[in-house]
CSV table of C-alpha atoms and ligand atoms in Angstrom, one decimal:
chain,number,residue,atom,x,y,z
Y,1,MET,CA,-20.0,58.2,-4.3
Y,2,SER,CA,-21.3,61.1,-3.9
Y,3,GLY,CA,-24.9,61.6,-2.0
Y,4,GLY,CA,-28.4,60.8,-2.8
Y,5,ILE,CA,-31.1,58.0,-2.2
Y,6,ALA,CA,-30.2,56.5,-5.6
Y,7,ALA,CA,-26.6,55.7,-3.2
Y,8,TYR,CA,-27.9,52.0,-2.1
Y,9,LYS,CA,-27.6,51.0,-5.8
Y,10,SER,CA,-24.2,51.4,-5.1
Y,11,ALA,CA,-23.7,48.7,-3.3
Y,12,GLU,CA,-25.3,46.2,-6.1
Y,13,LEU,CA,-22.9,47.9,-8.6
Y,14,VAL,CA,-19.7,47.1,-6.4
Y,15,ARG,CA,-20.8,43.5,-5.7
Y,16,LEU,CA,-21.4,43.1,-9.7
Y,17,LEU,CA,-17.4,45.3,-10.9
Y,18,ARG,CA,-16.2,42.2,-8.2
Y,19,LYS,CA,-18.2,38.8,-9.4
Y,20,GLN,CA,-16.5,40.7,-13.2
Y,21,GLY,CA,-12.9,40.4,-11.1
Y,22,ALA,CA,-12.7,43.7,-10.7
Y,23,ASP,CA,-10.1,45.3,-8.0
Y,24,VAL,CA,-13.0,47.8,-6.3
Y,25,ARG,CA,-12.1,51.4,-3.6
Y,26,VAL,CA,-14.7,53.4,-3.3
Y,27,VAL,CA,-14.7,56.8,-2.4
Y,28,MET,CA,-17.9,58.8,-1.0
Y,29,THR,CA,-18.2,61.8,-0.3
Y,30,PRO,CA,-19.6,63.4,3.1
Y,31,ALA,CA,-23.0,63.8,1.7
Y,32,ALA,CA,-22.9,60.0,0.4
Y,33,THR,CA,-21.9,58.3,4.8
Y,34,GLU,CA,-25.6,60.0,5.1
Y,35,PHE,CA,-27.1,57.7,2.4
Y,36,VAL,CA,-25.9,54.4,3.1
Y,37,ARG,CA,-22.6,53.3,5.5
Y,38,PRO,CA,-19.1,52.9,4.2
Y,39,LEU,CA,-18.8,49.8,6.3
Y,40,THR,CA,-21.1,48.4,3.8
Y,41,PHE,CA,-19.0,49.2,0.6
Y,42,GLN,CA,-15.0,47.6,2.5
Y,43,ALA,CA,-17.1,45.1,3.1
Y,44,LEU,CA,-18.3,44.6,-0.5
Y,45,SER,CA,-15.1,46.1,-2.0
Y,46,GLY,CA,-12.9,43.8,0.2
Y,47,ASN,CA,-11.1,47.5,0.8
Y,48,PRO,CA,-11.2,50.6,2.6
Y,49,VAL,CA,-13.2,53.6,2.0
Y,50,HIS,CA,-11.5,56.7,1.6
Y,51,THR,CA,-14.1,59.7,2.7
Y,52,SER,CA,-11.4,62.7,3.2
Y,53,LEU,CA,-9.6,64.4,1.5
Y,54,LEU,CA,-7.5,66.0,4.7
Y,55,ASP,CA,-7.5,62.5,6.8
Y,56,ALA,CA,-3.7,62.1,7.6
Y,57,ASP,CA,-3.5,57.8,8.4
Y,58,ALA,CA,-5.6,57.5,4.7
Y,59,GLU,CA,-4.0,60.1,2.7
Y,60,ASN,CA,0.0,57.9,4.5
Y,61,ALA,CA,-2.2,54.8,3.0
Y,62,MET,CA,-3.4,55.4,-0.4
Y,63,GLY,CA,-3.5,59.2,-1.1
Y,64,HIS,CA,-5.9,61.0,-3.6
Y,65,ILE,CA,-2.7,61.3,-5.8
Y,66,ALA,CA,-2.0,57.8,-5.5
Y,67,LEU,CA,-5.7,56.7,-5.9
Y,68,ALA,CA,-5.7,58.5,-9.0
Y,69,ARG,CA,-2.4,56.8,-10.6
Y,70,TRP,CA,-4.1,53.5,-9.2
Y,71,ALA,CA,-7.3,53.7,-10.8
Y,72,GLN,CA,-7.6,52.2,-14.7
Y,73,LEU,CA,-11.1,53.8,-14.8
Y,74,LEU,CA,-13.0,55.9,-12.3
Y,75,ILE,CA,-17.5,55.9,-12.2
Y,76,ILE,CA,-18.6,58.1,-10.3
Y,77,ALA,CA,-22.5,56.7,-9.5
Y,78,PRO,CA,-24.5,58.3,-8.7
Y,79,ALA,CA,-23.5,61.4,-9.8
Y,80,SER,CA,-25.3,64.3,-7.6
Y,81,ALA,CA,-26.6,68.3,-9.7
Y,82,ASP,CA,-24.2,68.9,-7.5
Y,83,LEU,CA,-21.4,66.9,-8.2
Y,84,LEU,CA,-22.1,67.5,-12.1
Y,85,ALA,CA,-22.2,71.6,-11.3
Y,86,LYS,CA,-18.6,71.1,-9.3
Y,87,LEU,CA,-16.8,68.8,-12.1
Y,88,SER,CA,-17.2,71.3,-14.3
Y,89,HIS,CA,-16.5,73.8,-12.5
Y,90,GLY,CA,-13.5,72.0,-11.5
Y,91,LEU,CA,-13.5,72.5,-7.8
Y,92,ALA,CA,-11.6,69.9,-5.5
Y,93,ASP,CA,-12.7,70.9,-2.1
Y,94,ASP,CA,-13.7,67.1,-1.4
Y,95,LEU,CA,-11.9,64.1,-2.0
Y,96,LEU,CA,-13.8,63.0,-4.5
Y,97,THR,CA,-13.8,66.1,-7.1
Y,98,THR,CA,-9.9,66.3,-6.5
Y,99,LEU,CA,-9.7,63.0,-7.5
Y,100,TYR,CA,-11.4,63.4,-10.6
Y,101,LEU,CA,-8.8,66.2,-11.1
Y,102,ALA,CA,-6.0,64.2,-10.8
Y,103,ALA,CA,-7.7,61.1,-12.9
Y,104,ASN,CA,-6.5,60.5,-16.4
Y,105,CYS,CA,-8.2,57.6,-16.7
Y,106,PRO,CA,-11.8,57.4,-18.4
Y,107,VAL,CA,-14.4,59.3,-15.8
Y,108,TYR,CA,-17.5,58.0,-16.3
Y,109,VAL,CA,-21.1,59.6,-14.6
Y,110,ALA,CA,-24.3,58.4,-13.8
Y,111,PRO,CA,-26.4,60.9,-12.8
Y,112,ALA,CA,-29.7,60.6,-10.6
Y,113,MET,CA,-32.0,63.2,-9.1
Y,114,ASN,CA,-34.7,64.5,-9.7
Y,115,GLN,CA,-36.1,64.5,-13.4
Y,116,ALA,CA,-36.3,68.4,-12.5
Y,117,MET,CA,-33.2,69.3,-11.9
Y,118,TRP,CA,-31.3,66.8,-14.1
Y,119,GLY,CA,-33.7,68.9,-16.8
Y,120,LYS,CA,-32.6,72.1,-15.3
Y,121,PRO,CA,-31.1,74.1,-18.3
Y,122,VAL,CA,-27.7,75.3,-16.0
Y,123,THR,CA,-28.0,71.2,-15.0
Y,124,GLN,CA,-27.7,70.2,-19.0
Y,125,GLU,CA,-24.7,72.9,-19.3
Y,126,ASN,CA,-22.9,71.2,-16.0
Y,127,ALA,CA,-23.7,67.6,-18.6
Y,128,GLY,CA,-22.8,69.0,-22.0
Y,129,ARG,CA,-19.1,70.5,-20.2
Y,130,LEU,CA,-18.0,67.5,-19.1
Y,131,LYS,CA,-19.2,65.2,-22.0
Y,132,SER,CA,-17.0,67.8,-24.2
Y,133,HIS,CA,-14.4,67.4,-22.0
Y,134,GLY,CA,-14.4,63.8,-22.4
Y,135,VAL,CA,-16.7,62.0,-19.3
Y,136,GLN,CA,-19.0,59.3,-20.5
Y,137,PHE,CA,-22.3,59.6,-19.4
Y,138,ILE,CA,-24.7,56.6,-18.4
Y,139,GLY,CA,-27.4,57.3,-17.8
Y,140,PRO,CA,-30.4,58.8,-16.9
Y,141,GLN,CA,-32.8,56.4,-16.9
Y,142,ALA,CA,-36.9,57.6,-17.3
Y,143,GLY,CA,-38.8,55.9,-14.2
Y,144,GLU,CA,-40.9,56.7,-10.7
Y,145,GLN,CA,-38.3,58.4,-8.7
Y,146,ALA,CA,-37.7,58.4,-4.8
Y,147,CYS,CA,-39.4,61.0,-4.7
Y,148,GLY,CA,-42.6,59.9,-6.1
Y,149,ASP,CA,-42.2,62.5,-9.6
Y,150,ILE,CA,-42.3,60.5,-13.3
Y,151,GLY,CA,-39.4,61.0,-15.8
Y,152,LEU,CA,-35.6,61.7,-16.1
Y,153,GLY,CA,-33.4,61.3,-13.1
Y,154,ARG,CA,-33.4,57.9,-11.9
Y,155,MET,CA,-29.4,56.4,-12.1
Y,156,ALA,CA,-29.2,53.6,-14.8
Y,157,GLU,CA,-29.3,50.2,-12.7
Y,158,PRO,CA,-26.5,48.5,-11.7
Y,159,GLU,CA,-26.3,46.0,-14.6
Y,160,ASP,CA,-26.3,48.2,-17.3
Y,161,ILE,CA,-23.4,50.2,-16.0
Y,162,CYS,CA,-21.3,47.3,-15.4
Y,163,ARG,CA,-22.1,45.5,-18.8
Y,164,TYR,CA,-21.3,49.1,-20.4
Y,165,LEU,CA,-18.3,49.9,-17.9
Y,166,LEU,CA,-17.4,45.8,-18.9
Y,167,ALA,CA,-17.8,46.2,-21.8
Y,168,PRO,CA,-15.0,43.2,-24.1
Y,169,ALA,CA,-13.1,44.8,-26.1
Y,170,SER,CA,-13.5,41.6,-28.7
Y,171,GLY,CA,-17.3,40.5,-28.1
Y,172,PRO,CA,-18.7,38.1,-30.5
Y,173,LEU,CA,-20.5,42.1,-32.7
Y,174,GLN,CA,-17.2,43.9,-32.5
Y,175,GLY,CA,-17.0,46.4,-35.7
Y,176,VAL,CA,-20.0,44.9,-37.1
Y,177,LYS,CA,-22.5,48.3,-37.9
Y,178,VAL,CA,-26.0,47.4,-36.4
Y,179,LEU,CA,-28.7,49.7,-37.2
Y,180,VAL,CA,-31.5,49.4,-34.7
Y,181,SER,CA,-35.0,50.7,-35.3
Y,182,ALA,CA,-37.4,51.4,-31.7
Y,183,GLY,CA,-40.7,53.3,-30.4
Y,184,PRO,CA,-43.7,54.3,-31.4
Y,185,THR,CA,-44.9,56.8,-34.0
Y,186,ARG,CA,-46.9,59.8,-34.0
Y,187,GLU,CA,-48.7,60.3,-36.9
Y,188,PRO,CA,-50.5,64.3,-36.8
Y,189,LEU,CA,-53.9,64.6,-37.6
Y,190,ASP,CA,-53.6,68.0,-37.1
Y,191,PRO,CA,-51.6,69.7,-35.2
Y,192,VAL,CA,-53.1,69.6,-32.3
Y,193,ARG,CA,-53.9,65.6,-32.7
Y,194,TYR,CA,-51.6,62.6,-33.6
Y,195,ILE,CA,-52.1,58.8,-33.8
Y,196,THR,CA,-49.8,56.8,-32.0
Y,197,ASN,CA,-49.7,53.1,-30.2
Y,198,ARG,CA,-47.9,52.0,-26.9
Y,199,SER,CA,-44.2,51.5,-27.8
Y,200,SER,CA,-42.6,52.8,-25.1
Y,201,GLY,CA,-38.9,52.4,-27.0
Y,202,LYS,CA,-37.9,50.0,-24.1
Y,203,MET,CA,-37.3,47.0,-26.6
Y,204,GLY,CA,-35.5,48.7,-28.7
Y,205,TYR,CA,-33.4,50.4,-26.6
Y,206,ALA,CA,-32.1,47.8,-24.5
Y,207,ILE,CA,-31.3,45.5,-28.1
Y,208,ALA,CA,-29.5,49.0,-29.0
Y,209,LEU,CA,-27.4,48.6,-26.3
Y,210,ALA,CA,-26.9,44.9,-25.4
Y,211,ALA,CA,-25.3,45.7,-29.8
Y,212,ALA,CA,-23.2,48.2,-28.2
Y,213,GLY,CA,-22.1,45.1,-25.2
Y,214,MET,CA,-21.1,43.1,-27.7
Y,215,GLY,CA,-18.5,45.4,-29.7
Y,216,ALA,CA,-21.0,46.5,-32.6
Y,217,GLN,CA,-21.2,50.3,-33.4
Y,218,VAL,CA,-24.9,51.5,-32.7
Y,219,ALA,CA,-26.7,53.4,-34.8
Y,220,LEU,CA,-30.1,53.9,-33.6
Y,221,VAL,CA,-33.7,55.6,-34.7
Y,222,SER,CA,-36.0,56.4,-32.1
Y,223,GLY,CA,-39.7,57.1,-32.3
Y,224,PRO,CA,-40.8,59.8,-29.3
Y,225,VAL,CA,-40.1,57.9,-26.4
Y,226,GLN,CA,-39.4,58.0,-23.0
Y,227,LEU,CA,-35.6,57.1,-22.9
Y,228,GLU,CA,-32.0,58.5,-22.9
Y,229,ALA,CA,-29.8,56.4,-25.5
Y,230,PRO,CA,-26.5,55.7,-24.0
Y,231,ALA,CA,-23.7,57.7,-24.9
Y,232,GLN,CA,-21.8,55.3,-27.1
Y,233,ILE,CA,-24.9,55.0,-29.4
Y,234,ARG,CA,-25.8,57.5,-31.9
Y,235,LEU,CA,-28.9,58.3,-31.7
Y,236,ILE,CA,-31.4,60.1,-34.6
Y,237,LYS,CA,-35.0,61.0,-33.4
Y,238,VAL,CA,-37.6,61.6,-36.7
Y,239,GLU,CA,-41.0,61.8,-34.7
Y,240,THR,CA,-43.0,59.8,-38.4
Y,241,ALA,CA,-43.8,56.4,-40.2
Y,242,ALA,CA,-42.2,59.2,-42.8
Y,243,GLN,CA,-39.3,60.1,-41.1
Y,244,MET,CA,-38.3,56.8,-40.0
Y,245,TYR,CA,-38.6,55.5,-44.1
Y,246,THR,CA,-36.3,58.4,-44.2
Y,247,ALA,CA,-33.8,57.3,-41.6
Y,248,VAL,CA,-33.2,53.8,-41.8
Y,249,MET,CA,-32.9,53.9,-45.6
Y,250,SER,CA,-30.5,56.8,-45.5
Y,251,GLU,CA,-28.3,55.0,-43.2
Y,252,ALA,CA,-29.4,51.8,-44.1
Y,253,SER,CA,-26.8,50.0,-46.7
Y,254,GLY,CA,-23.6,51.3,-44.4
Y,255,GLN,CA,-24.7,48.4,-42.0
Y,256,ASP,CA,-24.5,45.2,-41.1
Y,257,ILE,CA,-27.5,44.3,-39.0
Y,258,TYR,CA,-30.6,46.4,-39.2
Y,259,ILE,CA,-33.2,44.8,-36.7
Y,260,GLY,CA,-36.8,46.9,-36.1
Y,261,ALA,CA,-38.1,46.3,-33.1
Y,262,ALA,CA,-40.2,49.9,-33.9
Y,263,ALA,CA,-44.0,49.6,-33.9
Y,264,VAL,CA,-44.2,52.0,-37.2
Y,265,ALA,CA,-47.1,52.9,-38.5
Y,266,ASP,CA,-48.8,50.7,-41.2
Y,267,TYR,CA,-51.4,53.6,-42.0
Y,268,SER,CA,-51.3,57.3,-41.6
Y,269,PRO,CA,-54.1,60.1,-41.7
Y,270,GLU,CA,-52.8,63.1,-44.2
Y,271,ALA,CA,-52.6,66.2,-41.8
Y,272,ALA,CA,-54.9,68.4,-42.0
Y,273,THR,CA,-52.9,72.1,-40.8
Y,274,GLU,CA,-55.7,73.8,-39.5
Y,275,LYS,CA,-57.2,72.7,-36.3
Y,276,ILE,CA,-60.1,69.6,-37.0
Y,277,LYS,CA,-63.1,71.3,-35.8
Y,278,LYS,CA,-66.5,69.7,-33.9
Y,279,GLN,CA,-69.3,68.6,-36.1
Y,280,ASP,CA,-72.9,66.9,-36.3
Y,281,GLY,CA,-72.8,62.7,-36.9
Y,282,GLN,CA,-69.8,61.3,-37.6
Y,283,SER,CA,-66.4,62.1,-38.9
Y,284,LEU,CA,-64.5,59.4,-41.2
Y,285,LEU,CA,-60.9,59.5,-41.3
Y,286,VAL,CA,-58.7,58.3,-44.3
Y,287,LEU,CA,-55.9,56.8,-43.4
Y,288,TYR,CA,-52.4,56.1,-45.9
Y,289,LYS,CA,-50.8,53.3,-46.3
Y,290,THR,CA,-46.8,53.7,-45.2
Y,291,GLN,CA,-43.9,52.8,-46.4
Y,292,ASP,CA,-42.3,49.5,-45.4
Y,293,ILE,CA,-39.1,49.6,-44.4
Y,294,LEU,CA,-38.4,46.8,-42.5
Y,295,ALA,CA,-39.5,45.3,-46.5
Y,296,ALA,CA,-37.2,47.5,-47.9
Y,297,VAL,CA,-34.1,47.5,-45.7
Y,298,ALA,CA,-34.5,42.9,-47.0
Y,299,ALA,CA,-35.2,44.5,-50.4
Y,300,LEU,CA,-31.8,46.0,-50.7
Y,301,THR,CA,-28.7,45.3,-52.7
Y,302,PRO,CA,-27.2,44.1,-50.3
Y,303,ALA,CA,-29.0,44.4,-47.6
Y,304,PRO,CA,-27.7,43.8,-44.5
Y,305,PHE,CA,-28.5,41.1,-42.0
Y,306,THR,CA,-32.3,41.7,-41.4
Y,307,VAL,CA,-34.2,41.0,-38.3
Y,308,GLY,CA,-38.2,42.2,-37.8
Y,309,PHE,CA,-40.4,42.0,-35.5
Y,310,ALA,CA,-43.5,40.4,-35.3
Y,311,ALA,CA,-46.2,41.9,-32.1
Y,312,GLU,CA,-50.1,40.1,-32.9
Y,313,THR,CA,-52.6,38.6,-30.7
Y,314,ASP,CA,-53.6,35.8,-32.3
Y,315,ASN,CA,-52.1,32.9,-34.6
Y,316,LEU,CA,-48.3,34.7,-33.6
Y,317,GLU,CA,-45.8,32.0,-34.7
Y,318,GLN,CA,-48.6,31.8,-38.2
Y,319,TYR,CA,-48.3,35.4,-38.7
Y,320,ALA,CA,-44.4,35.6,-37.5
Y,321,ILE,CA,-43.4,32.3,-40.0
Y,322,GLY,CA,-45.6,34.8,-42.6
Y,323,LYS,CA,-43.5,37.9,-42.5
Y,324,LEU,CA,-40.7,36.1,-42.7
Y,325,GLN,CA,-41.3,35.2,-45.7
Y,326,HIS,CA,-43.1,37.5,-47.4
Y,327,LYS,CA,-40.5,39.9,-46.0
Y,328,LYS,CA,-37.7,37.8,-47.4
Y,329,LEU,CA,-35.8,38.5,-43.8
Y,330,ASP,CA,-33.3,36.8,-41.7
Y,331,MET,CA,-35.0,36.2,-39.2
Y,332,ILE,CA,-37.5,37.3,-37.6
Y,333,ALA,CA,-38.0,37.9,-33.3
Y,334,ALA,CA,-42.4,37.7,-32.4
Y,335,ASN,CA,-44.1,38.4,-29.4
Y,336,TRP,CA,-47.4,39.0,-27.7
Y,337,VAL,CA,-48.7,42.2,-27.2
Y,338,GLY,CA,-52.2,42.8,-25.4
Y,339,GLN,CA,-51.6,40.3,-22.7
Y,340,GLU,CA,-50.8,40.9,-19.3
Y,341,THR,CA,-46.9,40.7,-19.2
Y,342,GLY,CA,-44.1,41.6,-21.8
Y,343,GLY,CA,-45.4,43.0,-25.2
Y,344,PHE,CA,-46.1,47.1,-25.4
Y,345,ASP,CA,-44.5,49.2,-22.2
Y,346,SER,CA,-43.7,46.7,-19.7
Y,347,ASP,CA,-39.8,45.7,-18.6
Y,348,GLN,CA,-40.1,42.8,-19.6
Y,349,ASN,CA,-40.4,40.5,-22.6
Y,350,ALA,CA,-40.7,37.0,-24.1
Y,351,LEU,CA,-40.1,35.7,-27.7
Y,352,GLN,CA,-39.8,33.2,-30.4
Y,353,VAL,CA,-37.1,33.9,-32.8
Y,354,PHE,CA,-38.3,32.1,-36.4
Y,355,TRP,CA,-35.1,31.6,-39.1
Y,356,PRO,CA,-35.2,30.1,-43.0
Y,357,THR,CA,-33.6,27.0,-41.5
Y,358,GLY,CA,-34.5,26.7,-37.2
Y,359,GLN,CA,-36.8,28.8,-34.4
Y,360,LYS,CA,-36.2,29.4,-30.4
Y,361,THR,CA,-37.7,30.6,-27.3
Y,362,LEU,CA,-36.8,33.2,-25.0
Y,363,ALA,CA,-38.6,32.7,-22.1
Y,364,MET,CA,-40.4,35.6,-20.5
Y,365,ALA,CA,-38.0,38.3,-18.5
Y,366,ASP,CA,-36.1,41.3,-18.1
Y,367,LYS,CA,-36.1,43.4,-22.0
Y,368,HIS,CA,-32.4,43.9,-21.3
Y,369,LEU,CA,-32.0,40.2,-21.0
Y,370,LEU,CA,-33.8,39.0,-23.4
Y,371,ALA,CA,-32.0,41.2,-26.0
Y,372,GLY,CA,-29.1,39.7,-25.0
Y,373,GLN,CA,-30.1,36.6,-25.7
Y,374,LEU,CA,-31.4,37.7,-28.8
Y,375,LEU,CA,-27.7,39.6,-29.5
Y,376,GLY,CA,-26.6,35.9,-29.2
Y,377,LEU,CA,-28.3,34.3,-31.7
Y,378,ILE,CA,-28.7,37.6,-34.2
Y,379,ALA,CA,-24.8,37.3,-33.8
Y,380,GLU,CA,-24.1,33.7,-34.6
Y,381,ARG,CA,-26.6,33.7,-37.4
Y,382,PHE,CA,-25.0,36.5,-38.8
Y,383,HIS,CA,-22.0,35.2,-38.3
Y,384,SER,CA,-22.9,32.8,-40.4
Y,385,THR,CA,-25.0,33.4,-43.2
Y,386,ARG,CA,-22.0,35.9,-44.0
Y,387,PRO,CA,-18.5,34.6,-43.3
G,1,PMT,O1,-41.5,49.2,-27.3
G,1,PMT,P1,-42.0,48.2,-26.1
G,1,PMT,O2,-42.6,48.8,-25.3
G,1,PMT,O3,-40.6,48.1,-25.5
G,1,PMT,O4,-43.1,47.4,-27.1
G,1,PMT,C1,-41.5,46.6,-27.2
G,1,PMT,C2,-42.5,46.3,-29.4
G,1,PMT,C3,-43.6,44.9,-28.5
G,1,PMT,C4,-43.3,47.0,-29.7
G,1,PMT,C5,-41.9,45.2,-30.0
G,1,PMT,O5,-41.0,44.0,-29.3
G,1,PMT,C6,-41.4,44.9,-30.8
G,1,PMT,O6,-42.3,44.2,-31.8
G,1,PMT,N1,-41.7,45.6,-32.3
G,1,PMT,C7,-42.9,45.5,-33.6
G,1,PMT,C8,-43.8,46.5,-33.4
G,1,PMT,C9,-44.9,45.7,-34.7
G,1,PMT,O7,-45.0,47.1,-35.2
G,1,PMT,O8,-44.5,45.3,-34.8
G,1,PMT,P2,-45.7,44.4,-35.8
G,1,PMT,O9,-45.4,43.5,-36.6
G,1,PMT,O10,-46.8,45.6,-36.9
G,1,PMT,O11,-44.6,45.1,-37.8
G,1,PMT,C10,-43.7,44.0,-38.3
G,1,PMT,C11,-42.3,44.8,-38.3
G,1,PMT,O12,-41.9,45.5,-39.4
G,1,PMT,C12,-41.9,45.3,-37.1
G,1,PMT,O13,-40.3,44.8,-37.2
G,1,PMT,C13,-41.7,46.5,-37.3
G,1,PMT,O14,-41.0,47.8,-36.8
G,1,PMT,C14,-41.9,46.9,-39.4
G,1,PMT,N2,-42.4,48.0,-39.6
G,1,PMT,C15,-44.2,47.5,-39.4
G,1,PMT,C16,-44.2,48.9,-40.5
G,1,PMT,C17,-44.0,49.9,-41.0
G,1,PMT,N3,-44.1,50.3,-42.3
G,1,PMT,N4,-42.6,49.6,-41.2
G,1,PMT,C18,-41.6,49.0,-41.2
G,1,PMT,O15,-40.5,48.2,-41.0
């Protein structure tokens, strides 16, 4: 752990890793010990905490080289901007940076810092250099920060880090290729305006992460969102419904499963090349129907196992079953939108899942948990219909 307010989350990470059977040893920089006491981590890990490079007693018990040899995996959480800078330049002036240099095991970092610090070109260069050296980044995530800012820089949640680190070598989707769409689309009216919707991408990103956690090879086609895709997911960024159609269709034929969680615009205007000027009276907007990506994927031969979403404000079940049948889908996950909880932008959601021979209700839960449950159903149906 390096120093940062997110250090308190690492206590939960240690607890979760131990719960999964991992043997955990904690190394803290002096700055990290200012945020949380080493005693907390000693109690949670069941092992003495290492804080100093030049502590003769600690070096006798398990020195930095022995620690580096012992570890099968090194996760630095939180990883501050200062720490990333040091690691990327090979500095080794404390136990943690020395351990990194001595380690031969896979190294993961969970960055945590103010969004402006994460966005600074020098931090991005340092992160890029570390990635090119094989360091895997988990996060950061977007959201409200301890300093009051909102943006990318929060440390990934301990549950996500744990799931990422302990992704099973043989999950139910091991080797299966999964394509996910997420987020909104933006349909330009002119060079300065666009039509969009309230999708944050949280549901689609959680699905992509859960699929990767089950061993799938995941590609994610995403509209504009404030989220960062985890390192093991191949991200394809798009903006408009037409771009999303092109991206999905160029990927879809090689995929085993397609999950359309994106809120794709059903209609798009013809974009003016110059800014539309204000005029007296009403202004009429002509909208053209976009191509239905989901229906086009389901109509491929052979088609991937195709899962659609239905976002409804009324008659949820009826509309969802209609879309399942009309678009010839293998499964549809229906959710209420426009309610107080769940749906667009919320961290939680609830789903009613339908397939040609059955249905299941997944109760309101955190979108990551819900994504895992949905992927469980998809894996089951996928294997029983495409043996
Ligand atoms: O992103 P979040 O803030 O986390 O919110 C999640 C969500 C509410 C956006 C998500 O759970 C969801 O419901 N996504 C689908 C939203 C939607 O566009 O629903 P729909 O009922 O209008 O469309 C039905 C299906 O057709 C969807 O799978 C959609 O991706 C697909 N579609 C729609 C139009 C189009 N041109 N092409 C499509 O593929």
